[in-house]
Structure formats: structure tokens, C-alpha cells
PDB file of C-alpha atoms in Angstrom:
ATOM      1  CA  MET A 410     -48.377  -2.553 -13.883  1.00  0.00           C
ATOM      2  CA  PRO A 411     -47.346   1.054 -14.791  1.00  0.00           C
ATOM      3  CA  ASP A 412     -43.632   1.479 -13.687  1.00  0.00           C
ATOM      4  CA  ASN A 413     -43.023   3.763 -10.429  1.00  0.00           C
ATOM      5  CA  PRO A 414     -42.685   7.384 -10.771  1.00  0.00           C
ATOM      6  CA  VAL A 415     -38.909   8.741 -11.462  1.00  0.00           C
ATOM      7  CA  VAL A 416     -38.772  12.208 -10.742  1.00  0.00           C
ATOM      8  CA  VAL A 417     -35.616  14.674 -11.402  1.00  0.00           C
ATOM      9  CA  ILE A 418     -35.609  17.950  -9.399  1.00  0.00           C
ATOM     10  CA  GLY A 419     -33.215  20.474 -10.772  1.00  0.00           C
ATOM     11  CA  GLY A 420     -31.614  22.311  -8.170  1.00  0.00           C
ATOM     12  CA  GLY A 421     -28.133  24.002  -7.256  1.00  0.00           C
ATOM     13  CA  GLU A 422     -25.946  23.469  -4.105  1.00  0.00           C
ATOM     14  CA  GLU A 423     -27.640  26.574  -1.888  1.00  0.00           C
ATOM     15  CA  ASP A 424     -31.120  25.058  -2.851  1.00  0.00           C
ATOM     16  CA  LYS A 425     -30.588  21.785  -0.881  1.00  0.00           C
ATOM     17  CA  VAL A 426     -33.445  22.661   1.743  1.00  0.00           C
ATOM     18  CA  PRO A 427     -35.990  23.755  -0.834  1.00  0.00           C
ATOM     19  CA  ALA A 428     -35.355  20.776  -3.099  1.00  0.00           C
ATOM     20  CA  LEU A 429     -35.973  18.533   0.171  1.00  0.00           C
ATOM     21  CA  VAL A 430     -38.979  20.322   0.988  1.00  0.00           C
ATOM     22  CA  THR A 431     -39.981  19.538  -2.794  1.00  0.00           C
ATOM     23  CA  GLU A 432     -39.028  15.565  -2.622  1.00  0.00           C
ATOM     24  CA  PHE A 433     -40.862  15.171   0.663  1.00  0.00           C
ATOM     25  CA  SER A 434     -44.077  16.594  -0.438  1.00  0.00           C
ATOM     26  CA  ILE A 435     -43.909  14.120  -3.179  1.00  0.00           C
ATOM     27  CA  LYS A 436     -43.089  11.275  -1.279  1.00  0.00           C
ATOM     28  CA  SER A 437     -45.372  11.682   1.578  1.00  0.00           C
ATOM     29  CA  ARG A 438     -48.242  11.948  -1.034  1.00  0.00           C
ATOM     30  CA  SER A 439     -47.764   9.190  -2.781  1.00  0.00           C
ATOM     31  CA  PRO A 440     -48.444   5.473  -2.050  1.00  0.00           C
ATOM     32  CA  GLY A 441     -46.057   3.720  -3.756  1.00  0.00           C
ATOM     33  CA  ASP A 442     -42.561   4.200  -4.513  1.00  0.00           C
ATOM     34  CA  VAL A 443     -41.014   7.075  -6.177  1.00  0.00           C
ATOM     35  CA  GLU A 444     -37.681   7.423  -7.538  1.00  0.00           C
ATOM     36  CA  VAL A 445     -36.290  11.092  -6.928  1.00  0.00           C
ATOM     37  CA  VAL A 446     -33.149  12.397  -8.118  1.00  0.00           C
ATOM     38  CA  GLN A 447     -31.582  15.207  -6.888  1.00  0.00           C
ATOM     39  CA  THR A 448     -29.045  17.280  -8.657  1.00  0.00           C
ATOM     40  CA  TYR A 449     -28.196  19.546  -6.330  1.00  0.00           C
ATOM     41  CA  ASP A 450     -24.916  17.612  -5.597  1.00  0.00           C
ATOM     42  CA  LYS A 451     -24.296  16.130  -8.771  1.00  0.00           C
ATOM     43  CA  ASP A 452     -21.638  16.644 -11.325  1.00  0.00           C
ATOM     44  CA  ARG A 453     -23.244  18.114 -14.105  1.00  0.00           C
ATOM     45  CA  PRO A 454     -23.382  20.442 -16.782  1.00  0.00           C
ATOM     46  CA  MET A 455     -25.249  23.035 -14.809  1.00  0.00           C
ATOM     47  CA  PHE A 456     -22.645  23.679 -12.870  1.00  0.00           C
ATOM     48  CA  GLU A 457     -20.111  25.414 -15.211  1.00  0.00           C
ATOM     49  CA  SER A 458     -19.774  28.832 -15.954  1.00  0.00           C
ATOM     50  CA  HIS A 459     -22.356  29.345 -18.263  1.00  0.00           C
ATOM     51  CA  ARG A 460     -24.470  32.674 -18.048  1.00  0.00           C
ATOM     52  CA  ASN A 461     -28.261  31.679 -16.613  1.00  0.00           C
ATOM     53  CA  PRO A 462     -30.362  33.117 -13.670  1.00  0.00           C
ATOM     54  CA  THR A 463     -30.110  29.461 -12.307  1.00  0.00           C
ATOM     55  CA  LEU A 464     -27.257  26.874 -12.045  1.00  0.00           C
ATOM     56  CA  PHE A 465     -29.517  24.042 -12.642  1.00  0.00           C
ATOM     57  CA  SER A 466     -31.518  25.166 -15.962  1.00  0.00           C
ATOM     58  CA  LEU A 467     -29.924  22.874 -18.144  1.00  0.00           C
ATOM     59  CA  VAL A 468     -31.286  19.856 -15.971  1.00  0.00           C
ATOM     60  CA  ARG A 469     -34.283  19.367 -18.094  1.00  0.00           C
ATOM     61  CA  TRP A 470     -32.499  18.640 -21.179  1.00  0.00           C
ATOM     62  CA  TRP A 471     -30.111  16.253 -19.765  1.00  0.00           C
ATOM     63  CA  ILE A 472     -32.147  13.759 -18.164  1.00  0.00           C
ATOM     64  CA  PRO A 473     -32.878  11.638 -21.370  1.00  0.00           C
ATOM     65  CA  GLN A 474     -29.068  10.952 -20.873  1.00  0.00           C
ATOM     66  CA  LEU A 475     -29.015  10.563 -17.274  1.00  0.00           C
ATOM     67  CA  ARG A 476     -31.875   7.796 -17.382  1.00  0.00           C
ATOM     68  CA  SER A 477     -29.776   6.311 -20.640  1.00  0.00           C
ATOM     69  CA  PHE A 478     -32.535   6.908 -22.805  1.00  0.00           C
ATOM     70  CA  LYS A 479     -35.030   4.484 -21.126  1.00  0.00           C
ATOM     71  CA  GLY A 480     -38.576   5.003 -19.530  1.00  0.00           C
ATOM     72  CA  ARG A 481     -40.052   7.710 -18.343  1.00  0.00           C
ATOM     73  CA  ALA A 482     -39.170  10.663 -15.955  1.00  0.00           C
ATOM     74  CA  ILE A 483     -40.743  13.802 -14.581  1.00  0.00           C
ATOM     75  CA  TYR A 484     -38.535  17.157 -14.267  1.00  0.00           C
ATOM     76  CA  LEU A 485     -39.581  19.776 -11.618  1.00  0.00           C
ATOM     77  CA  ASP A 486     -37.782  22.821 -10.360  1.00  0.00           C
ATOM     78  CA  SER A 487     -36.628  22.932  -6.759  1.00  0.00           C
ATOM     79  CA  ASP A 488     -39.311  25.340  -5.437  1.00  0.00           C
ATOM     80  CA  MET A 489     -42.102  23.794  -5.642  1.00  0.00           C
ATOM     81  CA  VAL A 490     -44.413  21.557  -3.207  1.00  0.00           C
ATOM     82  CA  ILE A 491     -46.572  18.652  -4.714  1.00  0.00           C
ATOM     83  CA  LEU A 492     -49.857  18.519  -3.258  1.00  0.00           C
ATOM     84  CA  ASP A 493     -51.309  15.207  -4.739  1.00  0.00           C
ATOM     85  CA  ASP A 494     -50.090  11.720  -6.004  1.00  0.00           C
ATOM     86  CA  ILE A 495     -46.932  12.241  -8.495  1.00  0.00           C
ATOM     87  CA  GLY A 496     -48.101   8.955  -9.989  1.00  0.00           C
ATOM     88  CA  LYS A 497     -50.961  10.902 -11.353  1.00  0.00           C
ATOM     89  CA  LEU A 498     -48.647  13.053 -13.550  1.00  0.00           C
ATOM     90  CA  PHE A 499     -46.352  10.329 -14.034  1.00  0.00           C
ATOM     91  CA  ASN A 500     -48.816   7.839 -15.598  1.00  0.00           C
ATOM     92  CA  LEU A 501     -50.916  10.405 -17.887  1.00  0.00           C
ATOM     93  CA  PRO A 502     -51.447   9.279 -21.786  1.00  0.00           C
ATOM     94  CA  MET A 503     -48.705  10.690 -23.421  1.00  0.00           C
ATOM     95  CA  ASN A 504     -50.541   9.477 -27.014  1.00  0.00           C
ATOM     96  CA  GLY A 505     -47.125   9.216 -28.847  1.00  0.00           C
ATOM     97  CA  ARG A 506     -45.666  12.556 -27.327  1.00  0.00           C
ATOM     98  CA  ALA A 507     -41.948  12.727 -26.665  1.00  0.00           C
ATOM     99  CA  VAL A 508     -42.946  15.698 -24.124  1.00  0.00           C
ATOM    100  CA  LEU A 509     -45.739  16.907 -22.102  1.00  0.00           C
ATOM    101  CA  ARG A 510     -45.159  20.436 -20.489  1.00  0.00           C
ATOM    102  CA  THR A 511     -46.710  23.501 -19.152  1.00  0.00           C
ATOM    103  CA  PRO A 512     -46.043  26.489 -21.036  1.00  0.00           C
ATOM    104  CA  ASP A 513     -43.195  27.168 -18.715  1.00  0.00           C
ATOM    105  CA  PRO A 514     -41.363  24.285 -18.806  1.00  0.00           C
ATOM    106  CA  SER A 515     -40.362  23.601 -15.149  1.00  0.00           C
ATOM    107  CA  VAL A 516     -42.853  20.840 -15.195  1.00  0.00           C
ATOM    108  CA  MET A 517     -42.159  18.214 -17.859  1.00  0.00           C
ATOM    109  CA  LEU A 518     -43.026  14.905 -18.210  1.00  0.00           C
ATOM    110  CA  ILE A 519     -40.758  12.966 -20.922  1.00  0.00           C
ATOM    111  CA  ASP A 520     -40.216   9.537 -22.594  1.00  0.00           C
ATOM    112  CA  CYS A 521     -36.730   9.367 -22.215  1.00  0.00           C
ATOM    113  CA  ALA A 522     -36.715   6.379 -25.269  1.00  0.00           C
ATOM    114  CA  HIS A 523     -38.468   8.686 -27.594  1.00  0.00           C
ATOM    115  CA  GLU A 524     -36.953   9.716 -30.992  1.00  0.00           C
ATOM    116  CA  GLY A 525     -38.207  13.279 -30.238  1.00  0.00           C
ATOM    117  CA  VAL A 526     -35.615  13.622 -27.245  1.00  0.00           C
ATOM    118  CA  ALA A 527     -32.882  11.698 -28.633  1.00  0.00           C
ATOM    119  CA  HIS A 528     -30.815  14.455 -29.738  1.00  0.00           C
ATOM    120  CA  TRP A 529     -30.824  16.419 -26.560  1.00  0.00           C
ATOM    121  CA  ASP A 530     -27.571  17.223 -25.375  1.00  0.00           C
ATOM    122  CA  ALA A 531     -27.561  19.598 -22.291  1.00  0.00           C
ATOM    123  CA  TRP A 532     -23.177  20.057 -22.805  1.00  0.00           C
ATOM    124  CA  LYS A 533     -23.957  21.172 -26.459  1.00  0.00           C
ATOM    125  CA  ILE A 534     -26.621  23.703 -25.136  1.00  0.00           C
ATOM    126  CA  ARG A 535     -24.496  25.199 -22.488  1.00  0.00           C
ATOM    127  CA  ASP A 536     -21.569  25.474 -25.348  1.00  0.00           C
ATOM    128  CA  ALA A 537     -23.793  27.467 -26.948  1.00  0.00           C
ATOM    129  CA  VAL A 538     -24.489  29.783 -24.409  1.00  0.00           C
ATOM    130  CA  ASP A 539     -21.273  30.280 -23.495  1.00  0.00           C
ATOM    131  CA  ARG A 540     -20.188  31.333 -27.114  1.00  0.00           C
ATOM    132  CA  ARG A 541     -22.952  33.693 -27.033  1.00  0.00           C
ATOM    133  CA  GLU A 542     -24.611  32.017 -29.936  1.00  0.00           C
ATOM    134  CA  MET A 543     -28.001  31.812 -27.736  1.00  0.00           C
ATOM    135  CA  GLY A 544     -29.139  33.644 -24.913  1.00  0.00           C
ATOM    136  CA  TYR A 545     -31.039  32.409 -21.870  1.00  0.00           C
ATOM    137  CA  HIS A 546     -34.366  32.818 -23.041  1.00  0.00           C
ATOM    138  CA  ASP A 547     -33.596  31.204 -26.467  1.00  0.00           C
ATOM    139  CA  MET A 548     -32.310  28.345 -24.733  1.00  0.00           C
ATOM    140  CA  TRP A 549     -35.827  27.688 -23.358  1.00  0.00           C
ATOM    141  CA  GLY A 550     -37.306  28.195 -26.882  1.00  0.00           C
ATOM    142  CA  SER A 551     -40.610  27.721 -27.509  1.00  0.00           C
ATOM    143  CA  THR A 552     -40.497  23.993 -28.528  1.00  0.00           C
ATOM    144  CA  ASN A 553     -37.285  22.600 -26.213  1.00  0.00           C
ATOM    145  CA  TYR A 554     -35.448  21.495 -28.875  1.00  0.00           C
ATOM    146  CA  THR A 555     -38.521  19.119 -30.166  1.00  0.00           C
ATOM    147  CA  ALA A 556     -40.233  19.223 -32.928  1.00  0.00           C
ATOM    148  CA  LEU A 557     -44.078  20.268 -32.441  1.00  0.00           C
ATOM    149  CA  GLU A 558     -45.723  17.247 -33.453  1.00  0.00           C
ATOM    150  CA  HIS A 559     -43.457  15.518 -30.228  1.00  0.00           C
ATOM    151  CA  LEU A 560     -44.945  17.995 -27.960  1.00  0.00           C
ATOM    152  CA  GLY A 561     -47.862  18.140 -25.929  1.00  0.00           C
ATOM    153  CA  ALA A 562     -49.567  20.370 -23.172  1.00  0.00           C
ATOM    154  CA  LEU A 563     -49.962  19.585 -19.089  1.00  0.00           C
ATOM    155  CA  ASP A 564     -52.861  21.237 -17.359  1.00  0.00           C
ATOM    156  CA  ASP A 565     -51.585  24.221 -15.066  1.00  0.00           C
ATOM    157  CA  ILE A 566     -52.804  22.584 -12.085  1.00  0.00           C
ATOM    158  CA  TRP A 567     -49.523  20.668 -12.142  1.00  0.00           C
ATOM    159  CA  ASN A 568     -47.849  24.292 -12.361  1.00  0.00           C
ATOM    160  CA  HIS A 569     -49.808  26.884 -10.250  1.00  0.00           C
ATOM    161  CA  ARG A 570     -47.251  29.811 -10.155  1.00  0.00           C
ATOM    162  CA  ASP A 571     -47.658  31.789  -6.809  1.00  0.00           C
ATOM    163  CA  THR A 572     -51.149  30.522  -6.730  1.00  0.00           C
ATOM    164  CA  TYR A 573     -53.131  28.211  -4.617  1.00  0.00           C
ATOM    165  CA  ALA A 574     -56.834  26.785  -5.408  1.00  0.00           C
ATOM    166  CA  ALA A 575     -57.837  24.315  -2.385  1.00  0.00           C
ATOM    167  CA  GLY A 576     -58.685  21.276  -3.789  1.00  0.00           C
ATOM    168  CA  GLU A 577     -57.087  21.876  -7.205  1.00  0.00           C
ATOM    169  CA  THR A 578     -53.453  22.998  -7.066  1.00  0.00           C
ATOM    170  CA  LYS A 579     -51.583  19.771  -7.435  1.00  0.00           C
ATOM    171  CA  ASN A 580     -48.024  21.933  -7.231  1.00  0.00           C
ATOM    172  CA  LEU A 581     -47.675  25.486  -5.444  1.00  0.00           C
ATOM    173  CA  HIS A 582     -44.541  26.851  -7.736  1.00  0.00           C
ATOM    174  CA  TYR A 583     -42.901  29.560  -5.979  1.00  0.00           C
ATOM    175  CA  THR A 584     -41.537  30.628  -9.176  1.00  0.00           C
ATOM    176  CA  GLN A 585     -39.995  34.500  -8.688  1.00  0.00           C
ATOM    177  CA  LEU A 586     -36.552  34.429  -7.202  1.00  0.00           C
ATOM    178  CA  ASN A 587     -37.307  37.471  -5.344  1.00  0.00           C
ATOM    179  CA  ARG A 588     -40.584  36.646  -4.027  1.00  0.00           C
ATOM    180  CA  GLN A 589     -39.412  33.172  -3.003  1.00  0.00           C
ATOM    181  CA  PRO A 590     -39.868  33.481   0.965  1.00  0.00           C
ATOM    182  CA  TRP A 591     -36.963  31.355   2.198  1.00  0.00           C
ATOM    183  CA  ARG A 592     -34.943  33.106  -0.216  1.00  0.00           C
ATOM    184  CA  VAL A 593     -35.939  36.937   0.761  1.00  0.00           C
ATOM    185  CA  GLY A 594     -37.818  36.363   3.967  1.00  0.00           C
ATOM    186  CA  ASN A 595     -40.666  38.926   2.807  1.00  0.00           C
ATOM    187  CA  GLU A 596     -43.995  37.329   3.432  1.00  0.00           C
ATOM    188  CA  HIS A 597     -45.678  35.470   0.891  1.00  0.00           C
ATOM    189  CA  PRO A 598     -48.976  35.041   0.767  1.00  0.00           C
ATOM    190  CA  HIS A 599     -48.764  31.054   0.469  1.00  0.00           C
ATOM    191  CA  GLU A 600     -45.727  30.674   2.559  1.00  0.00           C
ATOM    192  CA  LYS A 601     -47.647  28.737   5.035  1.00  0.00           C
ATOM    193  CA  ILE A 602     -47.937  25.538   2.786  1.00  0.00           C
ATOM    194  CA  TRP A 603     -44.165  25.737   2.198  1.00  0.00           C
ATOM    195  CA  THR A 604     -43.321  26.058   5.992  1.00  0.00           C
ATOM    196  CA  LYS A 605     -45.848  23.351   7.047  1.00  0.00           C
ATOM    197  CA  GLU A 606     -44.216  21.179   4.447  1.00  0.00           C
ATOM    198  CA  LEU A 607     -40.374  22.008   5.784  1.00  0.00           C
ATOM    199  CA  LEU A 608     -41.634  21.451   9.546  1.00  0.00           C
ATOM    200  CA  ASP A 609     -43.506  18.030   8.541  1.00  0.00           C
ATOM    201  CA  ALA A 610     -40.110  17.202   6.591  1.00  0.00           C
ATOM    202  CA  VAL A 611     -38.303  17.723  10.031  1.00  0.00           C
ATOM    203  CA  ASP A 612     -40.701  15.880  12.424  1.00  0.00           C
ATOM    204  CA  TYR A 613     -40.232  12.631  10.212  1.00  0.00           C
ATOM    205  CA  GLY A 614     -36.527  13.000  10.012  1.00  0.00           C
ATOM    206  CA  PHE A 615     -36.599  13.716   6.324  1.00  0.00           C
ATOM    207  CA  ILE A 616     -34.907  16.400   6.830  1.00  0.00           C
ATOM    208  CA  LYS A 617     -32.731  17.036  10.009  1.00  0.00           C
ATOM    209  CA  ALA A 618     -32.781  19.859  12.116  1.00  0.00           C
ATOM    210  CA  ALA A 619     -29.208  20.299  12.280  1.00  0.00           C
ATOM    211  CA  GLU A 620     -28.382  20.511   8.766  1.00  0.00           C
ATOM    212  CA  LEU A 621     -30.850  23.767   8.476  1.00  0.00           C
ATOM    213  CA  PRO A 622     -27.961  26.049   9.418  1.00  0.00           C
ATOM    214  CA  GLU A 623     -25.623  25.029   6.502  1.00  0.00           C
ATOM    215  CA  SER A 624     -28.693  26.429   4.052  1.00  0.00           C
ATOM    216  CA  PRO A 625     -27.794  30.148   3.237  1.00  0.00           C
ATOM    217  CA  PHE A 626     -31.085  31.139   3.749  1.00  0.00           C
ATOM    218  CA  TYR A 627     -31.099  29.473   7.398  1.00  0.00           C
ATOM    219  CA  ASP A 628     -31.944  33.175   8.953  1.00  0.00           C
ATOM    220  CA  ASN A 629     -35.129  33.602   6.635  1.00  0.00           C
ATOM    221  CA  ILE A 630     -36.258  30.117   7.287  1.00  0.00           C
ATOM    222  CA  MET A 631     -36.395  30.477  11.026  1.00  0.00           C
ATOM    223  CA  LEU A 632     -38.135  34.022  10.372  1.00  0.00           C
ATOM    224  CA  MET A 633     -40.912  31.952   8.667  1.00  0.00           C
ATOM    225  CA  VAL A 634     -41.112  29.337  11.323  1.00  0.00           C
ATOM    226  CA  GLU A 635     -41.498  31.921  13.898  1.00  0.00           C
ATOM    227  CA  ARG A 636     -44.342  33.504  11.933  1.00  0.00           C
ATOM    228  CA  TYR A 637     -45.813  30.013  11.663  1.00  0.00           C
ATOM    229  CA  ASP A 638     -45.780  29.105  15.068  1.00  0.00           C
ATOM    230  CA  HIS A 639     -43.612  30.814  17.742  1.00  0.00           C
ATOM    231  CA  ARG A 640     -43.872  27.380  19.705  1.00  0.00           C
ATOM    232  CA  ARG A 641     -42.758  25.462  16.941  1.00  0.00           C
ATOM    233  CA  PHE A 642     -39.788  28.104  16.439  1.00  0.00           C
ATOM    234  CA  GLU A 643     -38.611  27.743  20.266  1.00  0.00           C
ATOM    235  CA  SER A 644     -38.451  24.045  19.754  1.00  0.00           C
ATOM    236  CA  LEU A 645     -36.807  24.053  16.680  1.00  0.00           C
ATOM    237  CA  LYS A 646     -34.285  26.724  17.498  1.00  0.00           C
ATOM    238  CA  ALA A 647     -33.647  24.466  20.874  1.00  0.00           C
ATOM    239  CA  GLU A 648     -32.889  21.190  18.826  1.00  0.00           C
ATOM    240  CA  ILE A 649     -30.667  23.147  16.836  1.00  0.00           C
ATOM    241  CA  GLU A 650     -28.805  24.378  19.560  1.00  0.00           C
ATOM    242  CA  ASP A 651     -28.867  20.965  20.975  1.00  0.00           C
ATOM    243  CA  ALA A 652     -26.817  19.139  18.027  1.00  0.00           C
ATOM    244  CA  ALA A 653     -24.535  21.862  17.875  1.00  0.00           C
ATOM    245  CA  LYS A 654     -23.644  21.579  21.312  1.00  0.00           C
ATOM    246  CA  SER A 655     -23.503  17.421  21.029  1.00  0.00           C
ATOM    247  CA  ALA A 656     -21.245  18.289  17.677  1.00  0.00           C
ATOM    248  CA  THR A 657     -18.631  20.320  19.573  1.00  0.00           C
ATOM    249  CA  THR A 658     -18.256  17.850  22.941  1.00  0.00           C
TER     250      THR A 658
END
């Protein structure tokens, strides 16, 4: 029997709501148990002062150590909606490879016990960046510190970057920081998919409505909900207001 999927989601503190939407999308479409590790609240090397566009850039190279160099794990960014059973990705044949990844390594399937990742050390990478021995894009590199013979490719249906094909896309990745609708408030061609996922997560109690105002993206999120369904916007707004009143009495 295959193991239950393990997924590590990379995100900073400000990414809590998007990261939870990603987690909900995984769990709501997977028939079995899935272990999801969120990193927005973890004490980890990516919260140090290294000079990267996102605070969680080093999570992917931390995973083998995080998993005690045992078993498999999937790495995902926190700006995704998974649209199929994540077990299909987790149980893909790796054919002796240490890592299967899309060209943009925001989706990676890692054999944490493989010799090809035994040398991964996120702290050393962080220190090299801080000493300016490598830049952000050098850090990614073409091989992710892994010999080419230990690398394999994932089908890009697991990483459709700001594109969506019905019945084909397994992971919709809102990849550009200046286009993520919850971050900038601009209408995204596929924002309805993310907004529906958020509202479903709230309806199921996976994300508490009362916690939404804590997000730095709250105003943009509410704009998205209003564009999606004005009635749902009004009911969600009332729910948030009632929760705030209850908290003060």
C-alpha cells in the first residue's frame, strides 16, 4: 500500500490565507488522509534576513531534513489551487530519481531518503546568499543542487502558471506577485476559481471568517468576494462583523 501523501506548503506569515486555501483545495479533493505541513508559522531558515523576493524561498531545500530524510514529500508554493487528487502526484513512479519537478520548481516531488538530496542544507544556502556568494536566481539554478541523473520531469499540468484548461489543469498556480488578485486587487482571469475555493473553505469551517481581517490582503479578498457574488459578500461581511462584536463583549 502506498503511503499517505505528505505535502509541504511554502509561505510567509502574510501568506496564511492563500496557504490555507491551497491546503483546503488539496484535502477537499483527496479521498484519503493527507499530511499537510504549513510553514508560514514555522521557525525556519527562510525567515532570516536573506535577500529574496519571498521569505519562503528556501523551504524546498529544507524538506528532506524536515522529514528526517525519510519517505516522500511534495513541495508546493502557497499561491495555488489543486484541482485533482494530490495522491496521483505523490504516487507517480520516480524510477530511481531523487526529485521530479516542473521547470519552475514550485512543484517538486522529493524522495527524502535518496542520496541525491542528502546534502541539501537550507541554512548553508541562506548563508551563501547573505554573503552575496550567490544571487536569488543562482540559488534556484538548473539542478537545485542535485546531480542531473537524480532529476526527473513533472508534467506541467501540475503547474499551470496563470492558465487554466478545464478537465486538464491539476494545479492552477497564481504565480506572478503583481497579478495575484488577493495581493493587488486587480481582476485576474481565473480569480473566480480561487474565490470559490476560499468561500468553500469558509463554509466548511476550514478557514474562519473572523480570521480574514487579520490578513494583510483582507480588503482585496473582500473585493474579490464582492465581484464573485454580492449576496455572499454581504453575508460574509455580516458574519465577520458579528464575530468582531462577540469578541468585544
